[in-house]
mmCIF file of C-alpha atoms in Angstrom:
data_model
loop_
_atom_site.group_PDB
_atom_site.id
_atom_site.type_symbol
_atom_site.label_atom_id
_atom_site.label_comp_id
_atom_site.label_asym_id
_atom_site.label_seq_id
_atom_site.Cartn_x
_atom_site.Cartn_y
_atom_site.Cartn_z
ATOM 1 C CA THR A 21 12.225 -12.553 53.588
ATOM 2 C CA VAL A 22 11.291 -10.843 50.331
ATOM 3 C CA ALA A 23 13.667 -7.876 50.570
ATOM 4 C CA GLY A 24 15.524 -7.430 47.297
ATOM 5 C CA LYS A 25 13.819 -10.413 45.656
ATOM 6 C CA THR A 26 11.532 -10.700 42.667
ATOM 7 C CA VAL A 27 8.123 -11.530 44.099
ATOM 8 C CA LEU A 28 5.130 -12.679 42.050
ATOM 9 C CA VAL A 29 1.583 -12.344 43.386
ATOM 10 C CA THR A 30 -1.173 -14.097 41.445
ATOM 11 C CA GLY A 31 -4.675 -12.798 41.866
ATOM 12 C CA ALA A 32 -3.081 -9.426 42.640
ATOM 13 C CA GLY A 33 -6.269 -7.618 41.675
ATOM 14 C CA GLY A 34 -8.405 -9.505 44.193
ATOM 15 C CA SER A 35 -8.990 -8.566 47.804
ATOM 16 C CA ILE A 36 -6.380 -10.918 49.278
ATOM 17 C CA GLY A 37 -3.873 -10.502 46.442
ATOM 18 C CA ARG A 38 -4.041 -6.716 46.668
ATOM 19 C CA GLU A 39 -3.521 -6.738 50.423
ATOM 20 C CA LEU A 40 -0.613 -9.159 50.032
ATOM 21 C CA SER A 41 0.888 -6.827 47.438
ATOM 22 C CA ARG A 42 0.595 -3.885 49.858
ATOM 23 C CA GLN A 43 2.316 -5.850 52.609
ATOM 24 C CA ILE A 44 5.050 -7.163 50.317
ATOM 25 C CA ALA A 45 5.729 -3.648 48.984
ATOM 26 C CA ARG A 46 6.550 -2.545 52.543
ATOM 27 C CA TRP A 47 9.358 -5.117 52.661
ATOM 28 C CA THR A 48 11.121 -3.552 49.622
ATOM 29 C CA PRO A 49 11.276 -6.394 47.134
ATOM 30 C CA GLY A 50 13.611 -5.921 44.191
ATOM 31 C CA ARG A 51 10.610 -6.227 41.881
ATOM 32 C CA LEU A 52 6.927 -6.889 42.469
ATOM 33 C CA LEU A 53 5.032 -8.748 39.756
ATOM 34 C CA LEU A 54 1.252 -8.283 39.851
ATOM 35 C CA LEU A 55 -0.432 -11.100 37.935
ATOM 36 C CA GLY A 56 -4.148 -11.256 37.265
ATOM 37 C CA HIS A 57 -6.607 -11.832 34.462
ATOM 38 C CA GLY A 58 -8.733 -8.751 35.144
ATOM 39 C CA GLU A 59 -7.114 -5.697 33.645
ATOM 40 C CA ASN A 60 -9.176 -3.224 35.662
ATOM 41 C CA SER A 61 -8.371 -4.768 39.026
ATOM 42 C CA ILE A 62 -4.664 -5.092 38.219
ATOM 43 C CA PHE A 63 -4.626 -1.481 37.029
ATOM 44 C CA GLU A 64 -6.249 -0.317 40.291
ATOM 45 C CA THR A 65 -3.706 -2.274 42.347
ATOM 46 C CA LEU A 66 -0.882 -0.837 40.246
ATOM 47 C CA LEU A 67 -2.113 2.756 40.681
ATOM 48 C CA GLU A 68 -2.422 2.377 44.439
ATOM 49 C CA LEU A 69 1.034 0.846 44.809
ATOM 50 C CA HIS A 70 2.659 3.423 42.519
ATOM 51 C CA GLU A 71 1.138 6.164 44.643
ATOM 52 C CA ASN A 72 2.431 4.721 47.909
ATOM 53 C CA PHE A 73 5.712 3.132 46.756
ATOM 54 C CA GLN A 74 7.114 5.406 44.034
ATOM 55 C CA ASN A 75 10.560 3.793 44.001
ATOM 56 C CA LEU A 76 9.347 0.213 43.778
ATOM 57 C CA ASP A 77 9.809 -1.680 40.514
ATOM 58 C CA ILE A 78 6.295 -2.979 39.810
ATOM 59 C CA GLN A 79 5.309 -4.974 36.735
ATOM 60 C CA PRO A 80 1.629 -5.589 35.954
ATOM 61 C CA LEU A 81 1.008 -8.869 34.130
ATOM 62 C CA ILE A 82 -2.314 -9.769 32.563
ATOM 63 C CA ALA A 83 -2.472 -13.554 32.407
ATOM 64 C CA ASP A 84 -4.606 -16.541 33.335
ATOM 65 C CA VAL A 85 -3.097 -19.239 35.576
ATOM 66 C CA ARG A 86 -4.865 -21.833 33.414
ATOM 67 C CA GLU A 87 -2.486 -20.992 30.543
ATOM 68 C CA ALA A 88 0.732 -22.889 31.253
ATOM 69 C CA GLY A 89 2.527 -21.459 28.214
ATOM 70 C CA ARG A 90 1.886 -17.890 29.323
ATOM 71 C CA LEU A 91 3.103 -18.700 32.829
ATOM 72 C CA ALA A 92 6.302 -20.235 31.427
ATOM 73 C CA ALA A 93 6.922 -17.099 29.373
ATOM 74 C CA ILE A 94 6.443 -14.891 32.442
ATOM 75 C CA PHE A 95 8.687 -17.019 34.675
ATOM 76 C CA GLY A 96 11.300 -17.185 31.905
ATOM 77 C CA GLU A 97 11.344 -13.419 31.508
ATOM 78 C CA TYR A 98 11.076 -12.264 35.140
ATOM 79 C CA HIS A 99 12.536 -15.185 37.163
ATOM 80 C CA PRO A 100 10.452 -14.770 40.323
ATOM 81 C CA GLN A 101 12.131 -16.070 43.458
ATOM 82 C CA VAL A 102 9.058 -15.973 45.694
ATOM 83 C CA VAL A 103 5.476 -16.689 44.621
ATOM 84 C CA PHE A 104 2.271 -15.938 46.505
ATOM 85 C CA HIS A 105 -0.506 -17.768 44.676
ATOM 86 C CA ALA A 106 -3.786 -16.065 45.596
ATOM 87 C CA ALA A 107 -5.588 -16.407 42.250
ATOM 88 C CA ALA A 108 -8.850 -18.290 42.738
ATOM 89 C CA HIS A 109 -12.518 -18.306 41.948
ATOM 90 C CA LYS A 110 -13.920 -18.033 45.459
ATOM 91 C CA HIS A 111 -17.611 -17.143 45.497
ATOM 92 C CA VAL A 112 -19.334 -20.264 46.808
ATOM 93 C CA PRO A 113 -22.743 -19.925 45.060
ATOM 94 C CA LEU A 114 -21.110 -19.031 41.731
ATOM 95 C CA MET A 115 -18.766 -22.008 41.926
ATOM 96 C CA GLU A 116 -21.659 -24.345 42.775
ATOM 97 C CA ALA A 117 -23.305 -23.127 39.560
ATOM 98 C CA ASN A 118 -20.022 -23.261 37.568
ATOM 99 C CA PRO A 119 -17.983 -26.196 38.887
ATOM 100 C CA THR A 120 -15.872 -26.550 35.740
ATOM 101 C CA GLU A 121 -14.588 -22.995 36.184
ATOM 102 C CA ALA A 122 -13.731 -23.687 39.826
ATOM 103 C CA ILE A 123 -11.859 -26.861 38.907
ATOM 104 C CA THR A 124 -9.922 -25.434 35.981
ATOM 105 C CA ASN A 125 -8.965 -22.215 37.783
ATOM 106 C CA ASN A 126 -8.414 -23.386 41.356
ATOM 107 C CA VAL A 127 -7.005 -26.863 40.714
ATOM 108 C CA LEU A 128 -5.484 -26.890 37.232
ATOM 109 C CA GLY A 129 -4.326 -23.277 37.606
ATOM 110 C CA THR A 130 -2.547 -24.214 40.841
ATOM 111 C CA GLN A 131 -1.023 -27.264 39.175
ATOM 112 C CA ASN A 132 0.289 -25.023 36.382
ATOM 113 C CA MET A 133 1.710 -22.583 38.924
ATOM 114 C CA VAL A 134 3.419 -25.308 40.975
ATOM 115 C CA GLU A 135 4.909 -27.040 37.934
ATOM 116 C CA THR A 136 6.124 -23.747 36.472
ATOM 117 C CA ALA A 137 7.581 -22.607 39.794
ATOM 118 C CA ASP A 138 9.443 -25.895 40.155
ATOM 119 C CA ARG A 139 10.740 -25.819 36.585
ATOM 120 C CA PHE A 140 12.035 -22.253 36.962
ATOM 121 C CA GLY A 141 13.648 -22.725 40.382
ATOM 122 C CA VAL A 142 11.341 -20.621 42.562
ATOM 123 C CA GLU A 143 12.757 -20.566 46.107
ATOM 124 C CA ARG A 144 9.491 -20.223 48.011
ATOM 125 C CA PHE A 145 5.872 -20.832 46.979
ATOM 126 C CA VAL A 146 2.912 -19.918 49.179
ATOM 127 C CA LEU A 147 -0.628 -20.974 48.305
ATOM 128 C CA ILE A 148 -3.332 -18.814 49.815
ATOM 129 C CA SER A 149 -6.115 -21.197 50.792
ATOM 130 C CA THR A 150 -9.257 -21.037 52.901
ATOM 131 C CA ASP A 151 -10.845 -22.552 55.983
ATOM 132 C CA LYS A 152 -13.449 -23.965 53.579
ATOM 133 C CA ALA A 153 -10.804 -26.523 52.525
ATOM 134 C CA VAL A 154 -11.219 -28.263 55.893
ATOM 135 C CA ALA A 155 -13.748 -31.083 55.403
ATOM 136 C CA PRO A 156 -15.064 -29.341 52.261
ATOM 137 C CA SER A 157 -18.816 -29.243 51.787
ATOM 138 C CA ASN A 158 -18.923 -27.306 48.518
ATOM 139 C CA VAL A 159 -17.167 -27.081 45.166
ATOM 140 C CA TYR A 160 -15.017 -24.123 46.213
ATOM 141 C CA GLY A 161 -13.763 -25.846 49.365
ATOM 142 C CA ALA A 162 -13.081 -29.077 47.496
ATOM 143 C CA THR A 163 -11.087 -27.318 44.769
ATOM 144 C CA LYS A 164 -9.019 -25.433 47.338
ATOM 145 C CA ARG A 165 -8.335 -28.668 49.241
ATOM 146 C CA LEU A 166 -7.108 -30.275 46.021
ATOM 147 C CA ALA A 167 -4.936 -27.208 45.370
ATOM 148 C CA GLU A 168 -3.445 -27.562 48.860
ATOM 149 C CA MET A 169 -2.687 -31.221 48.197
ATOM 150 C CA LEU A 170 -0.885 -30.329 44.958
ATOM 151 C CA VAL A 171 1.322 -27.774 46.709
ATOM 152 C CA LEU A 172 2.099 -30.018 49.686
ATOM 153 C CA ASP A 173 2.880 -32.930 47.373
ATOM 154 C CA ALA A 174 5.286 -30.749 45.384
ATOM 155 C CA ALA A 175 6.977 -29.653 48.613
ATOM 156 C CA GLN A 176 7.507 -33.269 49.618
ATOM 157 C CA ARG A 177 8.673 -34.408 46.176
ATOM 158 C CA THR A 178 11.060 -31.505 45.557
ATOM 159 C CA GLY A 179 12.176 -30.568 49.071
ATOM 160 C CA LYS A 180 11.456 -26.943 48.201
ATOM 161 C CA LEU A 181 9.863 -24.383 50.500
ATOM 162 C CA TYR A 182 6.306 -24.733 49.209
ATOM 163 C CA THR A 183 3.580 -24.120 51.758
ATOM 164 C CA VAL A 184 -0.103 -23.451 52.291
ATOM 165 C CA VAL A 185 -1.785 -20.860 54.473
ATOM 166 C CA ARG A 186 -5.500 -20.770 55.224
ATOM 167 C CA PHE A 187 -7.621 -17.707 55.863
#
């Protein structure tokens, strides 16, 4: 459960991250951290949530999951207990044309998130993945499969509640 906890959603300005944030807000977390690298999309998510959940403590955070130092600063300041990691480059044709971006964001960004979560004692970590990670046939699917493997490996190594869900 997320009630009363500090919950961090990465990719909170994206379609899945925003919907996750809406759902989480309904469960009355102690604080909801909206992390994303696009200021406009985070601002839109923030406005919507403020309108519908006036009493909820919401903190917008502009950051890139590829920047481990920034993530450490955020985790050190806000101490999230639950993390939903939805940040990803997901448009298949764009990632085929820009594989380095897909790898650095989807794989290295996830590695940064997992390592930071572990270091700061996050109780539960949920990676939002995709059905394209099953027998991947494109760059996006392959990067999401690698991200899944990183999260599942961390769960096994640490014994923590780290998991993957596919849409």
